[in-house]
Coordinates of C-alpha atoms in Angstrom, one line a residue:
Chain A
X1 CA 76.7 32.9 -27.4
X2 CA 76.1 32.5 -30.7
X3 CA 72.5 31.0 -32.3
X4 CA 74.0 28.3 -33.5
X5 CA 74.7 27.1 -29.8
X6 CA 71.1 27.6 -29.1
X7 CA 69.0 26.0 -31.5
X8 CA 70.2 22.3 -30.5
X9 CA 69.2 22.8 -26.9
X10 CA 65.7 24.4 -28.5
X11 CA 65.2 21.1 -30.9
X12 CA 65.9 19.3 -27.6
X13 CA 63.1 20.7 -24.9
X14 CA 60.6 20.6 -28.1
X15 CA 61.2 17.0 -28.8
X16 CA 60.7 16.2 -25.0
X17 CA 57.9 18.0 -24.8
X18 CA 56.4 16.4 -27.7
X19 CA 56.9 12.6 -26.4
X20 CA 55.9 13.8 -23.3
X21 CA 52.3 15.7 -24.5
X22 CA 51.8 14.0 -28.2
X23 CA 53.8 10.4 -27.8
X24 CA 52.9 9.1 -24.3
X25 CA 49.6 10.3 -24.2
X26 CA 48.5 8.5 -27.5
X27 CA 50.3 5.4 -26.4
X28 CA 48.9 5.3 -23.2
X29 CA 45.3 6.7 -24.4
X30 CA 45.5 9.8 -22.4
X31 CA 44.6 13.0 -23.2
X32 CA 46.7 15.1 -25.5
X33 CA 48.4 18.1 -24.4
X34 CA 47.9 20.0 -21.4
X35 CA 44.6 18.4 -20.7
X36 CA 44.2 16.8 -17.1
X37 CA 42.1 13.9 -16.8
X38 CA 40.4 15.1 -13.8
X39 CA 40.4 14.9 -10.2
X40 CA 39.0 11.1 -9.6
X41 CA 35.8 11.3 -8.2
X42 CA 34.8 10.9 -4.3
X43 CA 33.5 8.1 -3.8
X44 CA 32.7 6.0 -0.4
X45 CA 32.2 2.5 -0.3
X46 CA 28.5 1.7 0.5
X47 CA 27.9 -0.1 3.6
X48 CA 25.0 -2.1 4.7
X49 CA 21.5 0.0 6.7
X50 CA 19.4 -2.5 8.6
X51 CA 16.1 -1.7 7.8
X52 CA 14.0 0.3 10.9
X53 CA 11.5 -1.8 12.6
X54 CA 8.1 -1.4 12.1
X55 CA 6.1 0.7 14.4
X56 CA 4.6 -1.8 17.1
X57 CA 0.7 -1.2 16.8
X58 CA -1.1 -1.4 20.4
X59 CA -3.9 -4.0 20.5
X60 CA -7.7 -3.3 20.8
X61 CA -8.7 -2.3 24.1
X62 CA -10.8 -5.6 25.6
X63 CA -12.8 -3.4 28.0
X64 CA -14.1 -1.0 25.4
X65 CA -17.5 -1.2 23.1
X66 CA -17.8 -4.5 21.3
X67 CA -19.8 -6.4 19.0
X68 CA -21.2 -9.6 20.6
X69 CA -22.7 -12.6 18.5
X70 CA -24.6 -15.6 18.5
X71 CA -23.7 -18.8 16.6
X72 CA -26.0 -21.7 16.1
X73 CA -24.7 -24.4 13.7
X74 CA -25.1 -28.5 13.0
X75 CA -21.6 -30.2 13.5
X76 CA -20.5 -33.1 12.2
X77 CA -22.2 -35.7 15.1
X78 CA -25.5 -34.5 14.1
X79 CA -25.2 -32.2 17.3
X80 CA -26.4 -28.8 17.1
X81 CA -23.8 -26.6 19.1
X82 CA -23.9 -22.5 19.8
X83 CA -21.2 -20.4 20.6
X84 CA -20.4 -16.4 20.9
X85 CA -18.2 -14.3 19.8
X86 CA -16.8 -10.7 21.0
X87 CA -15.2 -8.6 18.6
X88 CA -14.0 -5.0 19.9
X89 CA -16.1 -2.5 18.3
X90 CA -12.7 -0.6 17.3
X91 CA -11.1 -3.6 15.4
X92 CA -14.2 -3.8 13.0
X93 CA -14.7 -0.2 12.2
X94 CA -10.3 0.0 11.8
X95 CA -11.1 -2.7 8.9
X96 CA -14.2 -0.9 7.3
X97 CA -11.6 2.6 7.1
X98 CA -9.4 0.1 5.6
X99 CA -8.8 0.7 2.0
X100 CA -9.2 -2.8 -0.2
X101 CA -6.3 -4.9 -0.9
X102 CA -6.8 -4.7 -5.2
X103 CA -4.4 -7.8 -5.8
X104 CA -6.3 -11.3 -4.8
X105 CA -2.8 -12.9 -4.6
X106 CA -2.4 -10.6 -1.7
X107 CA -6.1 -11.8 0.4
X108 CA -4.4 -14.1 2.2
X109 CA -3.3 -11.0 4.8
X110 CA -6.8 -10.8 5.2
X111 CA -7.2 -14.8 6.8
X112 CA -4.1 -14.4 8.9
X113 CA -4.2 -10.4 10.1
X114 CA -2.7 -10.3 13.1
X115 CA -5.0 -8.1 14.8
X116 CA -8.0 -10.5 14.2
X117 CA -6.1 -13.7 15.6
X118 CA -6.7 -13.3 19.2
X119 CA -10.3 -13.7 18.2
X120 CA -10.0 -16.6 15.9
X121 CA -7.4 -18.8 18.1
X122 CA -10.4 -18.6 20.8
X123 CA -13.3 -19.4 18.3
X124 CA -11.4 -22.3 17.0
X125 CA -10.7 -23.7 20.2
X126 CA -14.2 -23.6 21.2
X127 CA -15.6 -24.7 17.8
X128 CA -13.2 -27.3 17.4
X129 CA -12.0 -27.8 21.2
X130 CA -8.6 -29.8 21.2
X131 CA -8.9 -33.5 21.4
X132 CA -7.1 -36.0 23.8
X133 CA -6.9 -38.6 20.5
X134 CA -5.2 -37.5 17.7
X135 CA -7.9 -40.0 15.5
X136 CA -10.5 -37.5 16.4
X137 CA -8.3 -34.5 14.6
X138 CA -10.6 -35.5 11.7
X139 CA -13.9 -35.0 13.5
X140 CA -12.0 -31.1 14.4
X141 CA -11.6 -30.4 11.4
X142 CA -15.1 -31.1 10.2
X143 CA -16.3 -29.0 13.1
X144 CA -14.8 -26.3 11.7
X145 CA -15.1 -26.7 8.3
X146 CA -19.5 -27.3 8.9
X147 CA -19.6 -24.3 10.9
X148 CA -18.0 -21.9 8.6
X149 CA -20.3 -23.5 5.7
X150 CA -23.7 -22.5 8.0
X151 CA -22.8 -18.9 7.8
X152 CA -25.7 -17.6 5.5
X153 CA -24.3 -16.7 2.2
X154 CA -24.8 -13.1 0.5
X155 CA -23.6 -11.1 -1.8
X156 CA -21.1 -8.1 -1.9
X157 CA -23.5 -6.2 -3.7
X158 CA -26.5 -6.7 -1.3
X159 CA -26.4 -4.0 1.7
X160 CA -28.3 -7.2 3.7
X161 CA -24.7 -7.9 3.7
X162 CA -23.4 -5.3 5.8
X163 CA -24.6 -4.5 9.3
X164 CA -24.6 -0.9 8.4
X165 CA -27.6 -1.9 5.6
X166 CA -25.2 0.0 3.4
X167 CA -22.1 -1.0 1.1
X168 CA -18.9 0.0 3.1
X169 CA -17.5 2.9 1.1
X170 CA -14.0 1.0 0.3
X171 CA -16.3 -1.9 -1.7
X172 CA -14.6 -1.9 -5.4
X173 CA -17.9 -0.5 -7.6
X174 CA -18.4 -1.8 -10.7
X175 CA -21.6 -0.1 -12.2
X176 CA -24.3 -1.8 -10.1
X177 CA -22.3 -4.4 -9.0
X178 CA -19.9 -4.0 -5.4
X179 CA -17.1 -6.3 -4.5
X180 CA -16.0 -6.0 -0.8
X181 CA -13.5 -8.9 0.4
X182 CA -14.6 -9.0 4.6
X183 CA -11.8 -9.8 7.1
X184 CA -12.8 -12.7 9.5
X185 CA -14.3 -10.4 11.9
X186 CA -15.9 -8.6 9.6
X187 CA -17.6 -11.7 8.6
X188 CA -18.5 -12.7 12.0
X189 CA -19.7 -9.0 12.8
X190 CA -22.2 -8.8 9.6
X191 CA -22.9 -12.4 10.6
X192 CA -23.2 -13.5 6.4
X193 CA -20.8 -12.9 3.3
X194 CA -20.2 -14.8 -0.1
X195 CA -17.4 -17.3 -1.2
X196 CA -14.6 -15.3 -0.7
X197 CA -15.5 -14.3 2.8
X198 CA -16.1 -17.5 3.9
X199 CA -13.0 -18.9 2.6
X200 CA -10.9 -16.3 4.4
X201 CA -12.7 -16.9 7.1
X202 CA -12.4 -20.4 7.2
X203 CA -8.4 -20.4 6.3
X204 CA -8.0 -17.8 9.2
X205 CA -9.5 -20.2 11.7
X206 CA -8.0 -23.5 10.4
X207 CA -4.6 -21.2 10.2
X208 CA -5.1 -21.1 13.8
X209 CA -5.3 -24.8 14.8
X210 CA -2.2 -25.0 12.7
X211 CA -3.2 -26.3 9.7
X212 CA -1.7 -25.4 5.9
X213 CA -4.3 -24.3 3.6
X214 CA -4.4 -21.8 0.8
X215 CA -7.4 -20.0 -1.1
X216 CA -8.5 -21.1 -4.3
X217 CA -9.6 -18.6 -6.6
X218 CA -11.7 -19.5 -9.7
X219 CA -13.0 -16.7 -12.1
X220 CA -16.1 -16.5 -10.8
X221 CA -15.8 -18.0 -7.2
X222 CA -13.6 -18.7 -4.1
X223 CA -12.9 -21.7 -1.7
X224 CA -10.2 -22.8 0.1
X225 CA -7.4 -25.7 -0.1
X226 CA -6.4 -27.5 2.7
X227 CA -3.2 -30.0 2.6
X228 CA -3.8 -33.3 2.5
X229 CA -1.0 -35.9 2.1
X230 CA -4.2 -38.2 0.6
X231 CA -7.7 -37.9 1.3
X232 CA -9.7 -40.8 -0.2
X233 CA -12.4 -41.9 2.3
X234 CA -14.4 -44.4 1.4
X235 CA -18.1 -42.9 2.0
X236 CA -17.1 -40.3 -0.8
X237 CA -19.1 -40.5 -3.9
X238 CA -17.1 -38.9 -6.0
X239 CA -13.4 -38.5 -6.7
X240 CA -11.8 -36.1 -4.2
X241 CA -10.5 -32.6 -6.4
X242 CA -7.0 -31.1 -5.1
X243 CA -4.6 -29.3 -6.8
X244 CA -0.8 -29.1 -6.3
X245 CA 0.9 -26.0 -4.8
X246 CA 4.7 -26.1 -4.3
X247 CA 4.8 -29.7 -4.5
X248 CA 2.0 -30.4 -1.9
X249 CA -1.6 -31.2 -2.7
X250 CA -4.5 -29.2 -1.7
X251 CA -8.0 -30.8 -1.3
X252 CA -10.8 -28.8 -2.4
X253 CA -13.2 -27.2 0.4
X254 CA -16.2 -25.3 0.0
X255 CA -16.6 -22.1 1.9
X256 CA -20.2 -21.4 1.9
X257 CA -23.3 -24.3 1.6
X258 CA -25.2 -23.4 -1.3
X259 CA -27.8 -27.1 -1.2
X260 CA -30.7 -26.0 0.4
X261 CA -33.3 -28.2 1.7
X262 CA -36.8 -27.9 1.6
X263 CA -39.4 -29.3 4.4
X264 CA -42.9 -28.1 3.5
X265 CA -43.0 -24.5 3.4
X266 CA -39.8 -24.2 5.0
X267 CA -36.1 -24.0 2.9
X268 CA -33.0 -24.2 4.9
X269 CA -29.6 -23.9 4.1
X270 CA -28.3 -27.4 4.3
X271 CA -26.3 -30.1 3.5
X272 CA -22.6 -29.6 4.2
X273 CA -20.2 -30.5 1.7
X274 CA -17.2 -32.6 2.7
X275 CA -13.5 -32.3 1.8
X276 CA -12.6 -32.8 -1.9
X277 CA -16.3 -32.6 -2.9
X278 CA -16.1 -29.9 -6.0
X279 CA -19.2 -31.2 -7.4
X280 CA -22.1 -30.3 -5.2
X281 CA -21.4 -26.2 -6.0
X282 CA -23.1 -27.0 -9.1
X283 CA -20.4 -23.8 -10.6
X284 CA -19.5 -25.4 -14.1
X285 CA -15.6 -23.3 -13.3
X286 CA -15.3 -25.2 -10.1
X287 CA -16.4 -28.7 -11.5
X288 CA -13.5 -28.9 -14.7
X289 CA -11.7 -25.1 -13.6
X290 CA -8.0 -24.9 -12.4
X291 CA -7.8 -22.0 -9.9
X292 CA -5.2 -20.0 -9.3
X293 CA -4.0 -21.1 -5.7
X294 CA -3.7 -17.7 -3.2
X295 CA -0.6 -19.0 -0.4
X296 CA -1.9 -17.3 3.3
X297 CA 2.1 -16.2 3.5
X298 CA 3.2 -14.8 0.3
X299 CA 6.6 -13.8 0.4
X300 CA 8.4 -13.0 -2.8
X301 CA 11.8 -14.8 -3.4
X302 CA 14.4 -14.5 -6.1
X303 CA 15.2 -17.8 -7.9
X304 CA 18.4 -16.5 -8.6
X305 CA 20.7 -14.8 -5.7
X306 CA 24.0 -17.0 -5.6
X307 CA 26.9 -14.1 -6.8
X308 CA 29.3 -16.4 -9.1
X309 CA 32.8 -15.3 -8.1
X310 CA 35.2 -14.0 -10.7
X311 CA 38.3 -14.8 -11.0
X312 CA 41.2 -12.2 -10.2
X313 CA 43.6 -11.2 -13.1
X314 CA 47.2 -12.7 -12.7
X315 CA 49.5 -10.1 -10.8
X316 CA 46.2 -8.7 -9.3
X317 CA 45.6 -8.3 -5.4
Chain B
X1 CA 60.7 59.4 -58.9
X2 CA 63.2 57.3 -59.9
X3 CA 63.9 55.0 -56.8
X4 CA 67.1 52.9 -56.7
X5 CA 67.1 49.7 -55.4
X6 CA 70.7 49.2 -53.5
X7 CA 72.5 46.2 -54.1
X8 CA 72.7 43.3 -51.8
X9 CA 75.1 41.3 -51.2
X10 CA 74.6 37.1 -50.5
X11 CA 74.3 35.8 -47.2
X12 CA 76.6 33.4 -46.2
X13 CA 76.3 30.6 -44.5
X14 CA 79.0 29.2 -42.0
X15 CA 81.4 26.5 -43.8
X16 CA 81.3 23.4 -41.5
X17 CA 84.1 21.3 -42.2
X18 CA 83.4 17.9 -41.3
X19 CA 85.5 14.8 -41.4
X20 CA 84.5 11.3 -42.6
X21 CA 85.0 10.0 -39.3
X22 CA 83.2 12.5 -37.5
X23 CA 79.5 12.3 -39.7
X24 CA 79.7 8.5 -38.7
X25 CA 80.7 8.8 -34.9
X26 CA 77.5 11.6 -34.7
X27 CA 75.4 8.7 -37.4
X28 CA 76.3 6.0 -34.7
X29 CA 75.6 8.2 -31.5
X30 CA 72.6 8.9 -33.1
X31 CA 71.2 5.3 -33.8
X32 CA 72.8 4.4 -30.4
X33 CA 70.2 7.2 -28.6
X34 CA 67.1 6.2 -30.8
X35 CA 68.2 2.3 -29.6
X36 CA 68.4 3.1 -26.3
X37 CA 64.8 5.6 -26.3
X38 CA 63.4 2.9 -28.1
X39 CA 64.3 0.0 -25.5
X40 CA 63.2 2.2 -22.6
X41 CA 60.3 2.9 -23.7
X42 CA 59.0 -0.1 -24.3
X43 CA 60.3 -1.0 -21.0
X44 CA 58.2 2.1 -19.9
X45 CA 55.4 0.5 -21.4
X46 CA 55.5 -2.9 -20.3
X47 CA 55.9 -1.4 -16.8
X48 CA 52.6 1.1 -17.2
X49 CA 50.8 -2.4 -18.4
X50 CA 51.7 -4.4 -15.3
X51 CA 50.9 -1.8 -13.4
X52 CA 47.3 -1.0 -15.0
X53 CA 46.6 -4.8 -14.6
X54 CA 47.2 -4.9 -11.2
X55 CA 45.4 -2.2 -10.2
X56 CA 42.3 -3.5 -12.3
X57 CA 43.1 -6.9 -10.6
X58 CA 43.0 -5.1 -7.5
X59 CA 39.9 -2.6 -8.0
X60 CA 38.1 -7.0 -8.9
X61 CA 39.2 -8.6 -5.9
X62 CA 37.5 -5.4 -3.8
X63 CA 34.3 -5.5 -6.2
X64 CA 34.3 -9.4 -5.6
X65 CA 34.9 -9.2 -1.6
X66 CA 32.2 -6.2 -1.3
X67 CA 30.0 -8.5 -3.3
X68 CA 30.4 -12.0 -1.0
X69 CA 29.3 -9.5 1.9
X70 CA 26.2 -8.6 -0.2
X71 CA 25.5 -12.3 -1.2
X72 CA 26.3 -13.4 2.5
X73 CA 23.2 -11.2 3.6
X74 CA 21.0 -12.6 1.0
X75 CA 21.7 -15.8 1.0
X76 CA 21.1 -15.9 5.0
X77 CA 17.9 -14.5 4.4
X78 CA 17.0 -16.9 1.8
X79 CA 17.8 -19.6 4.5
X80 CA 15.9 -18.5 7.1
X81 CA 12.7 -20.1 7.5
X82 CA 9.4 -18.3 6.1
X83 CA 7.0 -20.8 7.6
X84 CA 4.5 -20.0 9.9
X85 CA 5.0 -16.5 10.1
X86 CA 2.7 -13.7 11.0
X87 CA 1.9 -10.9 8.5
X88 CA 3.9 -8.7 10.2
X89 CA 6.9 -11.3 10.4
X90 CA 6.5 -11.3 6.6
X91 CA 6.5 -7.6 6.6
X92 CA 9.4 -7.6 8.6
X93 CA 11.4 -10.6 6.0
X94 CA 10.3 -8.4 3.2
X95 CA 11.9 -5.0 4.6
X96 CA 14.9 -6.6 5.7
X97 CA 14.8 -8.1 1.4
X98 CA 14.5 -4.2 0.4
X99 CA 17.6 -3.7 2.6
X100 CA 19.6 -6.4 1.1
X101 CA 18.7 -5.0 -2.4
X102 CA 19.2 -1.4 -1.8
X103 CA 22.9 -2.6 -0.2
X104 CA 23.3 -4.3 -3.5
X105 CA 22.3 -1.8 -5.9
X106 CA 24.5 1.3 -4.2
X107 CA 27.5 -1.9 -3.9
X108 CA 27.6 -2.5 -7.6
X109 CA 27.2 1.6 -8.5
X110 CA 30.1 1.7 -6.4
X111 CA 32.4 -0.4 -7.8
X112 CA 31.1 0.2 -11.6
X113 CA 32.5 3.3 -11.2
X114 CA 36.1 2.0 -10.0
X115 CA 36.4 -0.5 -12.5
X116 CA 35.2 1.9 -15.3
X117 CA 37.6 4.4 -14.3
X118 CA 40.3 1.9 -14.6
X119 CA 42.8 2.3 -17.9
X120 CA 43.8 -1.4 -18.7
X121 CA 46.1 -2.5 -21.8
X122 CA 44.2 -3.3 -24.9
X123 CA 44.4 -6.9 -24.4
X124 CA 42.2 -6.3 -21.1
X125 CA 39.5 -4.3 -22.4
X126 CA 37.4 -6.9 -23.3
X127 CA 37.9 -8.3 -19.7
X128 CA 36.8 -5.1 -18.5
X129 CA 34.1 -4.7 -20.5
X130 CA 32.8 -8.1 -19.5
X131 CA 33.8 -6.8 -16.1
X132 CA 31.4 -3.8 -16.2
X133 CA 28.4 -5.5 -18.5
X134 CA 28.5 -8.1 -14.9
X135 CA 28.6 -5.4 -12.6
X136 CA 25.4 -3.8 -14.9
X137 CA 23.1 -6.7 -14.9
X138 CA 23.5 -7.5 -10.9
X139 CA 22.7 -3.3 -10.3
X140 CA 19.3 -4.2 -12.0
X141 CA 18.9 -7.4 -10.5
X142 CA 19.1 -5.4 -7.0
X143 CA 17.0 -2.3 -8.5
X144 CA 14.3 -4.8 -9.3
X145 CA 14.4 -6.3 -5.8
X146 CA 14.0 -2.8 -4.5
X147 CA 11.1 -2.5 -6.8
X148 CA 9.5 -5.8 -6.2
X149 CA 9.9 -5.0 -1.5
X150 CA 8.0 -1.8 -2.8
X151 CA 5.4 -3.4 -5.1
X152 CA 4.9 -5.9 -1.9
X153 CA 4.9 -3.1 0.4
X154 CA 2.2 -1.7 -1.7
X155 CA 0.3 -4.9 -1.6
X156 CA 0.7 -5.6 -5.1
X157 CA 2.2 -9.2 -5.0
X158 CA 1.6 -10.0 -8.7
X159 CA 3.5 -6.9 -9.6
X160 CA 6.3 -8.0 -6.9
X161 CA 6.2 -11.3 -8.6
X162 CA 6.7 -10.2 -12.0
X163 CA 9.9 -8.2 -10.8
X164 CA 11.5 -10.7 -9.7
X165 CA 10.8 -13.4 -12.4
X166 CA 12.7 -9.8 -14.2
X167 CA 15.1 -9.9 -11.6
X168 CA 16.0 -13.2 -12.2
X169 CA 16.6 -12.9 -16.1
X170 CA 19.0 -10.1 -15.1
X171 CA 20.4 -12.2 -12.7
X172 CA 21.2 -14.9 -15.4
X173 CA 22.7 -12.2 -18.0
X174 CA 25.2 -11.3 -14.8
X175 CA 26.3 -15.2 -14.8
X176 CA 26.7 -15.2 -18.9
X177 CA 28.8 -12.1 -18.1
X178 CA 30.8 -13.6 -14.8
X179 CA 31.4 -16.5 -17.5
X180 CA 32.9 -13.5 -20.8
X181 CA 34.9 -12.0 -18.3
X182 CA 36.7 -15.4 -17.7
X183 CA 36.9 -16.4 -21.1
X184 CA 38.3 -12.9 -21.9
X185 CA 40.6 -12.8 -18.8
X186 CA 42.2 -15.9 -20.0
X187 CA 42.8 -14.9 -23.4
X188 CA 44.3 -11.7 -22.1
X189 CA 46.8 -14.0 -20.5
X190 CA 47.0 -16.5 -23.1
X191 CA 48.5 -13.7 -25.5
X192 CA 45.1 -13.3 -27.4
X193 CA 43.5 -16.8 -27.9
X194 CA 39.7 -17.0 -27.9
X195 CA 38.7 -20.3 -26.3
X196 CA 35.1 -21.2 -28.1
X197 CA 32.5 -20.3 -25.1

């Protein structure tokens, strides 16, 4: 064989070989030469993990060592009424080793913690005790709403406060100042607390005869908001404050009964304030203030969740 | 020294003797086998295109159906009531959310990586692209779900809160992208006309 025979067959495998590693490649943006593109990686399609179920948490022992207290308050009849309460010594000393919840848009767990409900269910009942006539709902609700208000008020930052005579060591210090938000039973325990602690307590018991409130929380006080659909009664001396949440309104309820009365040497805490009545706190905030309005359930939701579907190339699967 | 340097003689080169009529049978065969590599390879690469479409088409319709599972779950839990319940009910609604979002998040890595992968012909790219920037803004939609159940698990509502009001903005960026890759798709098809968005 002569060379001439060979060098066509030559200039033939090198032009295949350069449309197969030079042409194609750039045509079809692959790499050049002998480079692979690589094995495709493993991949599994994800599937869907339920999540696990929270731990079910055994209620307080009934039987065991418990706090037992006396209440003594003026309802709405002009009646003075008394009634006692049993908390299991275990249940308040769990929510004293119980860190603080920092975010106030989170203090309504505190009104409706589960653990405490028992408790509050039966104090409502027997504060408030279901009527035959649903007309008398009204006089229930007062019930409940005067007996929370007769609590005697004090403040965080007063160990009178605490039936320890010390500040619990979870209270948020700030310099001499303590800030301590008390769980209902706590409250019913230390037998006082301030704004906040009433209105927690007061949500978790109205919470328990089934009605809708929220907390209101001003910069320098809390109360509570109970839904209304209107509230205008005509003994009221002044225009009934509420504030709308979701597209419901809330009437304005005081949590603790600052008015005093004084008889001779005597002051007592007093005069109840009725729904919607924003005025009597004498708190400059409360009278012209828009709170920011604490929901008991918070539960955060996406506006936005709807997937859009696409649509599928032409000569696609 | 006296060196010599020996004479050499001229190489020759073989005398090909070609006719007139066989320089244009070899011109013409010539032309004839560029023609016919020419034709096939478009044919070649009109048949890689079709084929790279479908398979992107295809790798979309399994992102899409992986994602109505995903939006099935979420969307039931939206529904379901969140009245009335106890704190640990709403602890319960709010893991069962973290589920949903961690399913979503590990759904759209998933299939960001398929349709990434995939080579499509030029006048797809921008499809994909819008594709991908989709698939991109609903993984940090879920992500910030994930992060707002923890923030909530942690207590920290107003933190929760804020990640979703984030969530949501990413969630409208995914839309604007659902709506590119349409608009791209059908100029694709349309042989490269933009309509105006």
């Amino acid at each position: 064989m002569e060379w001439k025979d060979v060098v066509p067959v030559l200039a033939g495998g090198l032009v295949i070989l350069i449309v197969a590693l030079v042409v194609k490649p750039v045509f079809l943006g692959e790499p050049i030469g002998f480079l692979s593109p690589g094995p495709a990686p493993v991949l599994t399609l994800p599937v869907y993990v339920p999540p696990t179920p929270a731990p079910v948490v055994p209620p307080f022992p009934e039987g065991g060592a418990a706090y037992t207290r006396n209440f003594r308050w003026t309802a709405i009849d002009g009646g003075v009424q008394t009634t006692q309460v049993r908390v299991p010594e275990a249940l308040f000393l769990a929510h004293r080793a119980t860190p603080q919840v920092a975010d106030p848009l989170a203090w309504g767990r505190y009104a409706i913690a589960d653990a405490d409900r028992p408790i509050l269910e039966d104090l409502a009942r027997r504060v408030a005790p279901p009527a035959g006539n649903p007309e008398e709902d009204y006089f229930r609700l007062m019930d409940l709403i005067f007996f929370v208000q007769q609590i005697p008020y004090e403040l965080d930052s007063s160990t009178d406060s605490y039936i320890e005579g010390a500040i619990p060591r979870y209270a948020v210090r700030q310099g001499e100042e303590a800030g301590y938000s008390k769980s209902p039973v706590e409250m019913l325990v230390d037998g006082r607390g301030d704004c906040e602690d009433a209105a927690i307590l007061m949500a978790g018991l109205l919470d328990a005869l089934g009605y809708d409130t929220v907390l209101l929380r001003y910069p320098e006080h809390m109360a509570l908001g109970i839904r209304m659909n209107e509230f205008n009664p005509y003994y009221a001396k002044y225009p009934p404050k509420y504030f709308t949440y979701e597209g419901k309104h809330y009437y304005y309820v005081e949590g603790t009964d600052y008015t005093t009365i004084s008889t001779g040497n005597s002051t007592f805490w007093g005069k109840p304030f009725a729904i919607g009545d924003a005025e009597g706190t004498g708190i400059p905030g409360v009278k012209s203030g828009t709170p920011e309005i604490i929901p008991l359930r918070y539960i955060p939701t996406p506006n936005e969740y709807r997937i859009r579907p696409a649509r599928l190339p032409a000569g696609g699967a | 020294m006296d060196l010599k340097v020996p004479k050499l003689s001229k190489p020759k080169l073989p005398k090909v003797a070609i006719s007139r009529k066989q320089a244009l049978t070899a011109a013409g065969t010539a032309i004839f086998v560029v023609l016919i590599a020419l034709v096939g390879g478009m044919l070649l690469l009109d048949y890689t295109g079709d084929r790279q479409v479908a398979t992107f088409g295809s790798h979309v319709a399994a992102s899409e159906a992986d994602l109505s599972l995903v939006s099935g779950k979420a969307s039931s839990l939206m529904r379901s009531s969140s009245d009335d319940l106890s704190v640990a009910e709403c602890d319960a609604y709010m893991r069962e959310f973290a589920a949903v979002a961690d399913y979503g998040t590990r759904v759209t890595v998933y299939h960001r990586q398929i349709v990434g992968a995939d080579r499509v012909p030029e006048a797809y790219a921008g499809a994909q692209s819008a594709y991908i920037g989709a698939l991109d803004n609903l993984n940090r939609a879920f992500s910030l779900w994930s992060s707002a159940a923890a923030a909530y698990d942690a207590k920290a509502y107003t933190t929760a809160k804020e990640n979703l009001a984030r969530a949501d903005e990413a969630w409208r960026e995914y839309t604007a992208a659902i709506e590119d890759y349409d608009r791209e798709l059908r100029s694709a098809e349309e042989g490269g006309w933009i309509p105006p968005a």
